[in-house]
Amino acid sequence: MRRPLLFAALSLVACTSSQSATPTPPPAATPAPVVEAVKPPPMVEEDPWLWLEDVTGDKPLGWVRERNATSQKELEAAPGFTALRARLRAIYDSKDRIPSPVVMGKWLYNFWKDETHPHGLWRRTTLSEFKKPAPAWELVLDLDALSASEQQRWVWHGAQCLPPKYERCLINLSPGGSDAVVVREFDVLTRAFVAGGFALPEAKSEVSWKDRDTVYVGTDFGPGTLTDSGYPRLVKEWKRGTPLTAATLVLEGEQSDVSVSGFREFDHGKTRDWLVRGKTFFSDEAWLREGEKQVKIDKPDDAIVSAWNDQAFLRLRSDWVINENVYKAGSLLTTSLDSLKRGTRDFTVLFEPKPNTSLEYFVGTKTALFIGTLEDVKSVVFVATRGKKGWEQKKLETPAVGTFSIREWDKDTSDDYFFWDSTLTTPATLSLGSLGKAKREVLKTEPAFFNADGLEVTQHFATSKDGTRVPYFQVSLKGLVLDGTAPTLLEGYGGFEISLTPDYDPAVGAGWLEKGGVYVLANIRGGGEYGPAWHQTALKKHRQRAYDDFAAIAEDLLARKVTSAPRLGILGGSNGGLLMGVMLTQRPELFGAIVCQVPLLDMKRYHLLLAGASWMAEYGDPEKPDEWSALRQFSPYQNVKKGLKYPRTFFTTSTRDDRVHPGHARKMVARLLEQGSDVLYYENIEGGHGGAANNEQRAQMKAMAFTFLAQQLGLK
């Protein structure tokens, strides 16, 4: 089931992979003490830098340009910067990258950027052509030509095409990379936007086909139609040829909700219409719309419901007790869709987590489900099919080591599937498999974008403050001399039940590993590496556990003499940027340098800025004294202390980020500079929450980050 807007998680996650010994599972954490409520100080006295929240104001942008010039002057003049930027740009533009295919009918579609198409091409080809070393692609839409003709830098945010012919599509175009998009109807046959077709101005819209002449639409309909988080509060049914004002209301949420959405699924020759009210980031109510009737799904609010063929699935985030049966948090349950609509309490358990395993995803083909799991953060895939005796499962044959993901070919007509695999040191391979066939056909293999000769990947466990064992992956030279001298980069995220899996990252390889640096990937609480409990144990007033975990990994690296504090750098973005801010203010003695990207930092005001209100289920509500009491303990902006020596830090963000407000990074830097700290700042004028709108900007941002780290940590 396609999830609505609210489930596009707040993230700028680094993807990375590896091999290791099998460790023992982490024990349950002990509860953290509840912090006593403290009345927050008045905002006027606390925030003299509030004016920097004016995103496009002349004065704030003047401040930004001054900071940008300082950072560029230093980092771009550094030895090796120009060569590294060119190297990274060549990687991002390489024609040897694997084009990620999306099957629609007989065609394989792909969106592609390179040096001659910085905005990108939407294109398609056939499977037989795709298998060739240099496929012939058929152009569908040229975003560079469109941007030039309309004098607008369009950033591609995807297309939704109407089955089964896939001739009409709803295309999302972002001006500069923001989450807000312009929606336009496009005709694939004529290669043109449809005159008088469905179209929406810039907004955080959610639009879905119902049929050729009808769409479900959630958008900014005017005052009072958005939630406090800035997402649609109303879903309407909109008929072709009528004004948007004539669309019929089908679902209305509360102002305090995160978002609402409506969409139609096309599945095994049938359709089903879903309405979803996202109450918080992790809870929702769902209905099946049948004509004018709406059938509410009886489920725990924090369970995710989906459907495939005639089956319904519930993915549990908490234990569910039914008739003395306990279905564990993290389990995947199934029953017939008809039974679920009738309110059944009889489920088959397709996956039940163990202490060291978690459900990562599941994907349906025509007759089977592929269930992707993590076992101590390493990929294991199972195939589930229904026989006369019910559901049967077997382990999918895979390489011994790797991060594996499955994507269906066409769930209506085929049991074929795409199989992706990689490791931290092995580039990605894309294969085509089919149910019942052990051997998969390799379609594409990426070249090695950096020299991994002599590197090894190991997994280690650090012991956190409360006794929990926390895993991390380490990439370093075989036989690394443990004398504390190796420049080391530690990366983390730890939020929103997002797992950092060990995948191939060419930028880390070319910018750090190839030069002799050690790279470490942290799997701290708050993430999803061990399922919902691993996430929930670091929510709200228990948030400090995630930060203790990260600090424990840093301390373990020092204790093992992999590195020393002056040579240990850390990096994280978005929620990981918050993690960096906490490390800066709580444990400055552990690190020699920090790169803090598109961060949250002011936890007093985060819920008032852009999409911030949608994350209160993760962090807490600053308006509630007891929850602000906990937030106040770690909020970086409120915990900068004058006279304290902080490790040099490089902050980056984007003016066009309409998810995490750039004011977070701006104000933090202003406060640190005011108090005499040596920090750098760079704000990309475009790029959205990803930080960059094209490969040129992406290479610039990455090269600046790695150059900064190399200079500070002594990497030659």
XYZ file of C-alpha atoms in Angstrom:
716
model
C 0.000 0.000 0.000
C 1.345 3.414 -0.928
C 1.839 5.424 2.245
C 0.736 9.075 2.479
C 2.875 12.157 2.844
C 3.378 11.899 6.561
C 5.326 8.669 6.205
C 7.997 10.311 4.047
C 10.292 10.349 7.055
C 12.377 13.298 8.132
C 15.795 12.183 7.047
C 19.055 12.790 5.293
C 20.281 9.274 5.857
C 23.626 8.008 4.707
C 23.427 4.591 3.097
C 26.359 2.307 3.682
C 27.156 -2.073 4.154
C 29.294 -4.902 5.601
C 30.362 -8.209 6.985
C 31.018 -9.241 10.549
C 30.897 -11.856 13.248
C 27.500 -12.713 14.741
C 27.173 -10.898 18.073
C 24.842 -11.536 20.960
C 21.593 -9.534 20.908
C 21.383 -6.298 22.865
C 19.613 -6.537 26.223
C 16.620 -4.389 27.066
C 17.493 -0.948 28.323
C 16.701 0.158 31.842
C 14.219 3.040 32.161
C 15.657 6.525 32.338
C 14.581 8.764 35.215
C 11.828 11.268 34.522
C 13.141 14.819 34.596
C 11.250 17.237 36.822
C 9.226 19.902 35.034
C 10.864 23.281 34.595
C 9.010 26.341 33.367
C 10.657 27.472 30.108
C 12.126 30.964 30.071
C 10.394 33.688 28.025
C 11.190 33.461 24.320
C 12.020 37.169 24.016
C 14.876 36.871 26.501
C 16.158 33.609 25.074
C 16.295 34.248 21.335
C 18.047 37.404 20.122
C 18.688 35.717 16.757
C 15.032 35.226 15.884
C 15.399 37.510 12.839
C 17.466 34.822 11.112
C 14.282 32.735 10.767
C 13.143 35.109 8.004
C 14.169 32.699 5.244
C 14.403 35.091 2.289
C 14.725 38.434 4.063
C 17.434 40.774 2.793
C 19.211 41.049 6.140
C 19.316 37.275 6.858
C 20.425 36.467 3.304
C 23.126 39.100 3.581
C 24.326 37.337 6.726
C 24.218 33.999 4.858
C 26.243 35.284 1.909
C 28.908 36.666 4.236
C 29.239 33.297 6.018
C 29.228 31.425 2.698
C 32.054 33.572 1.355
C 34.179 32.885 4.438
C 33.665 29.117 4.178
C 34.261 28.980 0.438
C 37.418 31.065 0.682
C 38.928 28.676 3.216
C 37.751 25.290 1.933
C 37.996 25.869 -1.800
C 41.602 27.039 -1.374
C 42.575 23.877 0.481
C 44.948 21.461 -1.311
C 43.002 18.793 -3.145
C 39.583 20.471 -2.922
C 39.193 21.151 -6.633
C 40.307 17.642 -7.543
C 37.952 16.052 -5.003
C 34.990 18.120 -6.187
C 35.704 17.091 -9.783
C 36.088 13.455 -8.697
C 32.758 13.468 -6.875
C 31.023 15.236 -9.744
C 32.356 12.569 -12.114
C 30.988 9.834 -9.842
C 27.544 11.428 -9.631
C 27.471 12.034 -13.402
C 28.983 8.683 -14.367
C 27.181 6.873 -17.154
C 28.301 3.631 -15.485
C 25.876 4.138 -12.595
C 22.974 1.687 -12.575
C 19.789 3.319 -13.902
C 17.144 2.412 -11.312
C 14.196 1.037 -13.321
C 10.481 1.414 -12.584
C 8.265 -0.988 -14.540
C 5.076 0.419 -16.060
C 3.495 -1.921 -18.582
C 6.096 -3.071 -21.111
C 8.415 -0.177 -20.336
C 11.201 0.384 -17.831
C 11.210 4.053 -16.801
C 14.155 5.877 -15.257
C 15.005 9.412 -14.195
C 18.610 10.294 -15.018
C 21.023 13.155 -14.339
C 24.513 13.631 -15.735
C 26.891 16.412 -16.778
C 24.882 17.323 -19.881
C 21.500 16.952 -18.163
C 21.895 18.511 -14.695
C 18.132 18.838 -14.159
C 17.528 15.391 -15.584
C 15.771 13.292 -18.195
C 12.702 11.141 -17.691
C 13.150 8.287 -20.117
C 12.138 4.713 -20.867
C 13.322 1.556 -22.592
C 12.443 -2.136 -22.914
C 13.902 -4.991 -20.875
C 15.780 -6.405 -23.864
C 17.324 -2.999 -24.466
C 18.031 -2.435 -20.766
C 20.133 -5.586 -20.687
C 22.565 -4.120 -23.218
C 25.750 -2.386 -22.017
C 24.545 0.879 -23.596
C 20.743 0.811 -23.826
C 18.874 3.033 -26.236
C 16.553 5.212 -24.180
C 13.413 6.905 -25.433
C 13.053 10.460 -24.130
C 9.789 11.191 -22.326
C 10.501 14.571 -20.664
C 13.601 16.767 -20.644
C 13.674 18.824 -17.427
C 16.612 20.909 -18.643
C 14.667 22.010 -21.700
C 11.574 22.632 -19.579
C 13.562 24.652 -17.029
C 15.109 26.745 -19.791
C 11.802 27.405 -21.549
C 10.007 28.356 -18.335
C 12.998 30.084 -16.712
C 12.534 27.995 -13.561
C 14.981 25.484 -12.086
C 12.693 22.482 -11.826
C 13.702 19.576 -9.585
C 12.078 16.203 -10.307
C 9.898 14.818 -7.506
C 8.436 11.854 -9.329
C 5.513 10.833 -11.531
C 2.423 8.799 -10.787
C 0.986 7.117 -13.891
C -2.489 5.605 -14.285
C -2.625 1.783 -14.700
C -3.028 -0.319 -16.699
C -1.930 1.677 -19.772
C 0.237 4.217 -17.909
C -0.416 6.829 -20.587
C -1.476 9.678 -18.290
C 0.755 10.766 -15.429
C 0.671 13.290 -12.594
C 4.133 14.837 -12.504
C 5.536 16.575 -9.412
C 7.975 19.406 -10.065
C 9.720 21.227 -7.240
C 10.990 24.790 -7.692
C 14.544 24.551 -6.373
C 14.193 21.297 -4.438
C 11.592 22.122 -1.774
C 9.057 19.531 -0.580
C 6.324 21.753 -1.997
C 5.634 20.877 -5.624
C 3.715 21.957 -8.693
C 1.540 19.124 -10.063
C 0.798 18.817 -13.782
C -0.930 16.158 -15.865
C 1.263 14.720 -18.612
C 0.457 12.620 -21.679
C 3.168 10.022 -22.327
C 1.963 9.393 -25.901
C 2.198 13.032 -27.006
C 5.136 13.836 -24.665
C 3.314 16.974 -23.552
C 1.475 18.406 -20.580
C -2.281 18.093 -21.000
C -3.940 21.389 -21.887
C -6.697 22.003 -19.359
C -5.675 18.863 -17.477
C -5.283 18.358 -13.748
C -2.877 20.955 -12.360
C -2.045 22.387 -8.938
C 0.093 25.364 -7.929
C 3.032 25.015 -5.556
C 2.017 23.311 -2.313
C 2.730 20.194 -0.257
C 0.074 18.318 -2.224
C -0.945 14.665 -2.267
C -2.657 13.734 -5.548
C -3.635 10.249 -6.714
C -5.502 8.834 -9.705
C -8.936 7.324 -9.142
C -9.647 6.932 -12.848
C -8.791 8.818 -16.017
C -11.199 11.627 -15.194
C -11.006 11.663 -11.385
C -8.301 12.215 -8.795
C -8.065 12.285 -5.021
C -6.438 15.532 -3.968
C -5.119 16.933 -0.714
C -3.570 20.370 -1.038
C -3.745 23.950 0.190
C -7.394 24.772 -0.513
C -7.130 28.073 1.349
C -7.108 29.318 4.954
C -7.633 26.560 7.519
C -7.098 23.651 5.106
C -3.576 22.722 6.218
C -2.558 21.045 9.457
C -0.222 22.640 11.963
C 2.527 20.629 10.234
C 1.788 22.313 6.891
C 0.315 19.243 5.156
C -3.206 18.727 3.750
C -6.037 18.560 6.287
C -8.724 17.811 3.674
C -9.004 15.134 0.972
C -11.364 15.783 -1.928
C -12.473 13.985 -5.066
C -11.851 16.170 -8.111
C -13.499 15.603 -11.496
C -11.892 16.542 -14.790
C -13.164 19.763 -16.314
C -14.365 21.214 -13.017
C -12.661 23.868 -10.899
C -10.807 22.741 -7.797
C -13.372 24.651 -5.744
C -16.026 22.179 -6.957
C -14.141 19.113 -5.659
C -16.147 16.971 -3.208
C -14.916 16.513 0.372
C -14.320 12.862 1.329
C -12.178 13.150 4.483
C -11.434 15.927 6.956
C -8.740 15.731 9.613
C -8.044 17.798 12.707
C -5.833 20.880 12.739
C -3.460 19.044 15.094
C -3.116 16.015 12.784
C 0.004 15.577 10.683
C -1.809 15.020 7.361
C -4.632 13.238 5.612
C -4.574 11.477 2.255
C -6.710 9.481 -0.134
C -5.547 7.214 -2.918
C -6.563 4.306 -5.105
C -4.586 1.084 -5.365
C -4.542 -0.959 -8.545
C -3.808 -4.532 -7.554
C -4.276 -7.879 -9.330
C -6.827 -6.416 -11.713
C -8.881 -4.843 -8.918
C -8.971 -1.466 -7.233
C -9.352 -0.346 -3.652
C -9.614 3.170 -2.294
C -7.904 4.161 0.952
C -8.456 7.151 3.172
C -5.854 7.779 5.874
C -5.876 10.276 8.708
C -2.367 10.668 10.092
C -2.923 11.639 13.718
C 0.785 11.679 14.591
C 3.943 10.693 12.766
C 3.501 7.125 14.061
C -0.272 6.666 14.284
C -3.206 6.831 11.917
C -6.783 5.843 11.245
C -7.560 4.135 7.947
C -10.715 3.488 5.962
C -11.548 1.577 2.797
C -13.879 3.657 0.671
C -16.439 1.558 -1.194
C -18.685 3.848 -3.204
C -19.931 6.397 -0.709
C -19.451 3.950 2.171
C -16.357 4.146 4.339
C -15.276 1.020 6.236
C -12.963 1.841 9.128
C -10.152 -0.645 9.719
C -10.176 -1.949 13.283
C -6.514 -1.833 14.276
C -4.187 -0.247 16.805
C -3.555 3.360 15.797
C 0.189 2.765 15.603
C -0.133 -0.314 13.347
C 0.428 0.179 9.613
C -2.249 -1.454 7.435
C -1.696 -2.490 3.831
C -3.116 -4.929 1.299
C -1.960 -7.206 -1.512
C -4.220 -9.299 -3.715
C -7.009 -10.475 -1.372
C -4.852 -10.283 1.766
C -4.508 -7.575 4.410
C -1.409 -6.954 6.501
C -0.754 -5.235 9.801
C 2.739 -4.186 10.770
C 2.744 -3.714 14.541
C 4.627 -1.014 16.408
C 3.467 -2.169 19.842
C 2.312 -5.407 21.452
C -1.318 -6.284 20.638
C -3.210 -8.570 22.994
C -6.209 -10.387 21.445
C -8.061 -13.147 23.263
C -5.024 -13.825 25.444
C -2.814 -14.040 22.356
C 0.062 -11.559 22.368
C 1.214 -10.363 18.967
C 4.619 -8.799 19.505
C 5.663 -5.324 18.471
C 7.561 -5.544 15.186
C 5.462 -8.479 13.926
C 3.841 -8.756 10.496
C 0.307 -10.173 10.638
C -1.950 -11.219 7.785
C -5.571 -12.201 7.224
C -7.989 -11.918 4.318
C -8.997 -8.388 3.447
C -12.667 -9.321 3.827
C -11.990 -10.681 7.313
C -10.173 -7.520 8.322
C -13.104 -5.395 7.146
C -15.414 -7.527 9.313
C -13.190 -6.900 12.348
C -11.565 -10.335 12.581
C -9.152 -11.171 15.395
C -7.710 -14.230 13.689
C -4.301 -13.538 12.163
C -1.397 -15.506 10.753
C 2.019 -14.316 11.903
C 4.341 -13.949 8.898
C 7.176 -12.409 10.886
C 7.828 -12.260 14.614
C 10.995 -10.520 15.755
C 13.665 -12.088 17.888
C 15.837 -9.945 20.181
C 18.357 -9.428 17.366
C 16.053 -9.306 14.305
C 13.639 -6.803 12.793
C 11.322 -6.428 9.803
C 12.711 -4.004 7.248
C 10.180 -4.266 4.379
C 7.902 -6.661 2.490
C 7.115 -6.707 -1.235
C 4.433 -8.614 -3.135
C 4.719 -10.167 -6.594
C 1.887 -11.983 -8.382
C 1.806 -14.986 -6.019
C 4.447 -14.399 -3.330
C 5.708 -12.039 -0.673
C 9.380 -11.198 -0.196
C 10.038 -10.327 3.446
C 13.216 -8.332 4.044
C 14.613 -8.565 7.561
C 17.663 -7.457 9.508
C 19.623 -9.795 11.719
C 22.052 -7.730 13.758
C 21.722 -5.096 11.012
C 22.569 -7.560 8.231
C 20.099 -8.419 5.467
C 18.171 -11.695 5.358
C 15.276 -12.212 2.900
C 12.456 -14.762 3.090
C 9.883 -15.792 0.486
C 6.326 -16.446 1.689
C 3.733 -18.249 -0.448
C 0.255 -19.594 0.248
C -0.344 -23.301 -0.231
C -3.126 -25.707 0.675
C -1.900 -25.786 4.274
C -1.601 -22.030 4.566
C 1.448 -19.810 4.404
C 4.864 -21.346 3.832
C 8.226 -19.607 4.053
C 11.771 -20.268 2.982
C 14.957 -18.251 3.009
C 15.878 -16.637 -0.298
C 19.278 -17.666 -1.612
C 21.545 -14.629 -1.419
C 25.259 -13.892 -1.211
C 26.754 -14.636 2.198
C 27.360 -10.944 2.877
C 25.529 -7.857 1.707
C 22.651 -5.458 2.024
C 19.811 -6.813 -0.104
C 16.600 -5.204 -1.290
C 13.762 -6.476 -3.457
C 11.465 -4.617 -5.840
C 8.614 -6.284 -7.691
C 8.498 -6.338 -11.498
C 4.695 -6.165 -11.793
C 2.639 -7.525 -8.915
C -0.399 -8.046 -11.159
C 1.145 -10.220 -13.832
C 4.581 -11.501 -12.841
C 6.605 -13.267 -10.164
C 9.778 -11.635 -11.453
C 11.632 -9.279 -9.133
C 14.609 -6.944 -9.060
C 17.363 -7.829 -6.589
C 19.826 -5.172 -5.434
C 22.881 -5.979 -3.350
C 25.995 -4.170 -2.165
C 28.334 -3.856 0.819
C 30.297 -0.998 2.314
C 33.199 -1.861 -0.002
C 31.429 -3.606 -2.912
C 29.480 -1.575 -5.495
C 25.840 -2.304 -6.264
C 24.602 -5.090 -8.504
C 21.107 -5.238 -10.011
C 19.766 -8.670 -10.944
C 16.467 -10.016 -12.271
C 15.057 -13.024 -10.445
C 11.916 -15.102 -10.737
C 10.022 -17.077 -8.129
C 11.141 -20.701 -8.077
C 14.425 -20.022 -9.854
C 17.490 -20.014 -7.651
C 19.705 -18.329 -10.225
C 19.202 -14.653 -10.928
C 20.282 -12.887 -14.100
C 22.720 -10.050 -13.487
C 21.468 -6.996 -15.367
C 23.910 -4.302 -14.274
C 26.958 -3.994 -12.033
C 28.403 -0.656 -11.052
C 32.143 -0.195 -11.314
C 34.225 0.410 -8.222
C 34.123 4.170 -7.700
C 36.959 4.005 -5.188
C 39.861 1.693 -4.452
C 38.807 -0.721 -1.705
C 41.905 -2.922 -1.908
C 43.134 -3.789 1.565
C 39.981 -2.589 3.310
C 38.010 -4.760 5.701
C 34.593 -4.350 7.294
C 34.033 -5.423 10.880
C 31.160 -5.092 13.310
C 31.633 -4.105 16.934
C 29.460 -3.398 19.960
C 29.804 -0.553 22.440
C 28.186 -0.535 25.861
C 25.967 2.485 26.425
C 25.476 4.313 29.714
C 22.519 2.107 30.742
C 24.233 -1.168 29.775
C 22.700 -1.587 26.321
C 25.040 -3.032 23.691
C 24.988 -0.848 20.583
C 26.309 -2.091 17.225
C 28.491 -0.232 14.767
C 30.297 -1.065 11.541
C 33.920 -0.112 10.954
C 35.724 0.134 7.594
C 39.494 0.341 7.813
C 42.705 -1.097 6.444
C 43.348 -4.729 7.308
C 45.782 -4.919 10.157
C 45.118 -1.332 11.213
C 47.675 -0.348 13.837
C 45.718 0.467 16.990
C 47.800 3.374 18.238
C 45.142 6.080 18.314
C 46.426 7.951 15.265
C 43.930 7.020 12.518
C 41.724 9.907 11.329
C 38.220 8.484 11.838
C 34.785 9.593 10.673
C 31.775 8.438 12.700
C 28.299 8.870 11.184
C 24.916 8.495 12.876
C 21.196 9.241 12.692
C 19.142 7.552 15.424
C 15.546 8.561 14.824
C 12.137 7.908 13.258
C 12.674 4.136 13.234
C 15.040 4.551 10.257
C 17.797 1.953 10.028
C 21.280 2.837 8.795
C 22.183 -0.256 6.804
C 25.715 -0.862 5.530
C 25.572 0.023 1.815
C 28.104 1.206 -0.741
C 28.749 4.958 -0.602
C 31.139 6.157 -3.345
C 31.482 9.627 -1.785
C 32.690 8.220 1.531
C 35.020 5.923 -0.359
C 36.543 8.579 -2.613
C 36.495 11.386 -0.072
C 37.654 9.494 2.995
C 38.449 5.770 2.847
C 40.701 5.899 -0.204
C 42.851 8.483 1.553
C 43.442 6.196 4.521
C 40.676 7.332 6.852
C 38.578 4.988 8.998
C 34.799 5.131 8.529
C 32.315 4.082 11.210
C 28.527 3.688 10.876
C 26.571 3.861 14.147
C 23.333 1.912 14.742
C 22.097 3.779 17.793
C 18.675 3.672 19.444
C 15.981 5.819 17.900
C 16.570 3.977 14.624
C 14.838 0.824 13.459
C 17.765 -1.599 13.431
C 16.149 -3.769 16.117
C 12.544 -2.920 15.368
C 10.017 -0.624 17.074
C 11.412 -1.147 20.589
C 14.853 0.084 19.473
C 13.125 3.230 18.248
C 10.629 3.743 21.053
C 13.133 3.356 23.856
C 14.652 6.685 22.749
C 11.466 8.704 22.269
C 10.652 12.007 23.930
C 11.856 12.074 27.573
C 14.124 9.094 26.855
C 15.858 10.822 23.909
C 19.117 11.031 25.813
C 19.607 7.289 25.303
C 20.317 7.822 21.597
C 22.947 10.414 22.441
C 24.484 8.207 25.114
C 24.695 5.405 22.545
C 26.567 7.575 20.066
C 28.944 8.852 22.733
C 29.541 5.251 23.843
C 30.625 4.300 20.314
C 32.990 7.267 20.242
C 34.418 6.222 23.604
C 34.785 2.640 22.366
C 36.778 3.821 19.356
C 39.079 5.716 21.714
C 39.346 2.779 24.142
C 40.205 0.394 21.307
C 42.818 2.952 20.170
C 41.395 3.109 16.682
C 41.721 6.868 16.998
C 42.015 9.701 19.527
C 39.706 12.611 20.255
C 41.655 15.158 18.125
C 41.413 12.750 15.175
C 37.774 11.691 15.593
C 35.243 13.509 13.452
C 31.485 13.030 13.298
C 28.852 13.700 10.649
C 25.065 13.646 10.520
C 22.150 15.331 8.777
C 18.564 16.264 9.642
C 17.744 14.307 12.805
C 21.396 13.290 12.565
C 22.190 17.016 12.525
C 20.425 17.298 15.866
C 22.609 14.433 17.050
C 25.684 16.416 15.962
C 24.453 19.487 17.828
C 23.956 17.454 20.994
C 27.433 15.944 20.736
C 28.869 19.430 20.229
C 27.231 20.797 23.370
C 27.293 17.683 25.593
C 30.541 15.880 24.727
C 32.874 18.363 22.997
C 35.937 16.698 24.530
C 35.371 13.537 22.441
C 35.755 15.059 18.987
C 38.174 16.960 16.798
C 35.657 18.088 14.174
C 31.915 17.991 13.445
C 29.911 18.318 10.224
C 26.296 19.214 11.017
C 23.984 19.091 7.971
C 20.397 20.458 7.525
C 19.935 20.142 11.289
C 17.270 20.646 13.920
C 18.910 22.574 16.748
C 16.373 24.839 18.446
C 14.054 22.370 20.163
C 12.202 25.232 21.847
C 10.750 26.428 18.552
C 11.089 23.452 16.189
C 7.342 22.702 16.333
C 6.550 26.231 15.099
C 8.808 26.050 12.043
C 7.667 24.446 8.768
C 6.951 20.711 9.203
C 8.233 20.667 12.773
C 4.847 20.045 14.398
C 4.709 16.635 12.691
C 7.674 15.413 14.763
C 6.289 15.995 18.249
C 5.562 12.256 18.567
C 9.314 11.756 18.191
C 10.721 14.567 20.334
C 7.902 15.900 22.501
C 5.852 19.098 22.725
C 7.791 22.162 23.925
C 4.497 23.744 25.017
C 4.059 21.073 27.707
C 6.236 21.886 30.721
C 7.203 18.283 31.482
C 8.169 17.580 27.854
C 10.042 20.868 27.486
C 11.892 19.927 30.660
C 13.337 16.904 28.854
C 13.907 18.771 25.582
C 15.674 21.577 27.412
C 18.311 19.145 28.670
C 19.641 18.407 25.187
C 18.408 21.178 22.855
C 21.707 22.373 21.337
C 20.683 25.992 20.784
C 19.748 26.406 24.431
C 22.868 24.634 25.697
C 25.679 26.629 24.122
C 27.880 27.802 27.002
C 30.117 30.833 26.799
C 33.775 30.152 27.467
C 33.591 26.440 26.688
C 35.974 25.220 24.000
C 34.065 23.431 21.249
C 35.500 21.315 18.438
C 35.522 23.170 15.145
C 32.202 22.591 13.395
C 30.978 23.029 9.825
C 27.234 23.701 9.558
C 25.413 23.316 6.232
C 21.799 23.828 5.233
C 19.591 24.967 2.334
C 17.501 28.087 1.864
C 14.942 25.992 -0.018
C 14.588 23.398 2.736
C 10.893 23.598 3.621
C 11.042 20.589 5.948
C 13.734 21.540 8.482
C 13.897 25.322 8.699
C 17.308 26.832 7.825
C 16.861 29.090 10.848
C 18.036 26.224 13.061
C 21.542 26.243 11.588
C 21.667 30.018 11.101
C 20.822 30.818 14.721
C 23.163 28.174 16.139
C 26.076 29.545 14.146
C 25.238 33.123 15.143
C 25.158 32.157 18.817
C 28.449 30.253 18.598
C 30.175 33.094 16.735
C 28.891 35.616 19.260
C 30.516 33.578 22.017
C 33.839 33.317 20.227
C 33.665 29.801 18.779
C 35.435 28.993 15.532
C 32.770 27.608 13.184
C 32.078 27.547 9.450
C 28.709 27.844 7.735
C 27.461 27.217 4.207
C 23.887 27.552 2.995
C 22.951 26.343 -0.458
C 20.361 28.635 -1.998
C 18.661 25.610 -3.595
C 18.451 21.939 -2.729
C 15.582 21.371 -0.325
C 16.044 18.965 2.562
C 18.546 16.931 0.566
C 20.853 19.945 0.609
C 21.536 19.996 -3.156
C 19.341 20.320 -6.247
C 21.746 18.832 -8.803
C 24.984 16.879 -9.073
C 27.145 19.998 -9.256
C 25.774 21.289 -5.945
C 25.933 17.812 -4.452
C 29.629 17.494 -5.344
C 30.330 20.965 -3.952
C 28.669 20.236 -0.615
C 30.324 16.832 -0.209
C 33.760 18.151 -1.194
C 33.487 20.961 1.340
C 32.519 18.529 4.102
C 35.313 16.028 3.416
C 37.879 18.797 2.943
C 36.901 20.332 6.273
C 37.156 16.974 8.044
C 40.498 16.140 6.430
C 41.978 19.487 7.463
C 40.782 19.247 11.049
C 41.622 15.584 11.615
C 44.976 15.433 9.831
C 43.985 13.208 6.900
C 46.509 13.745 4.116
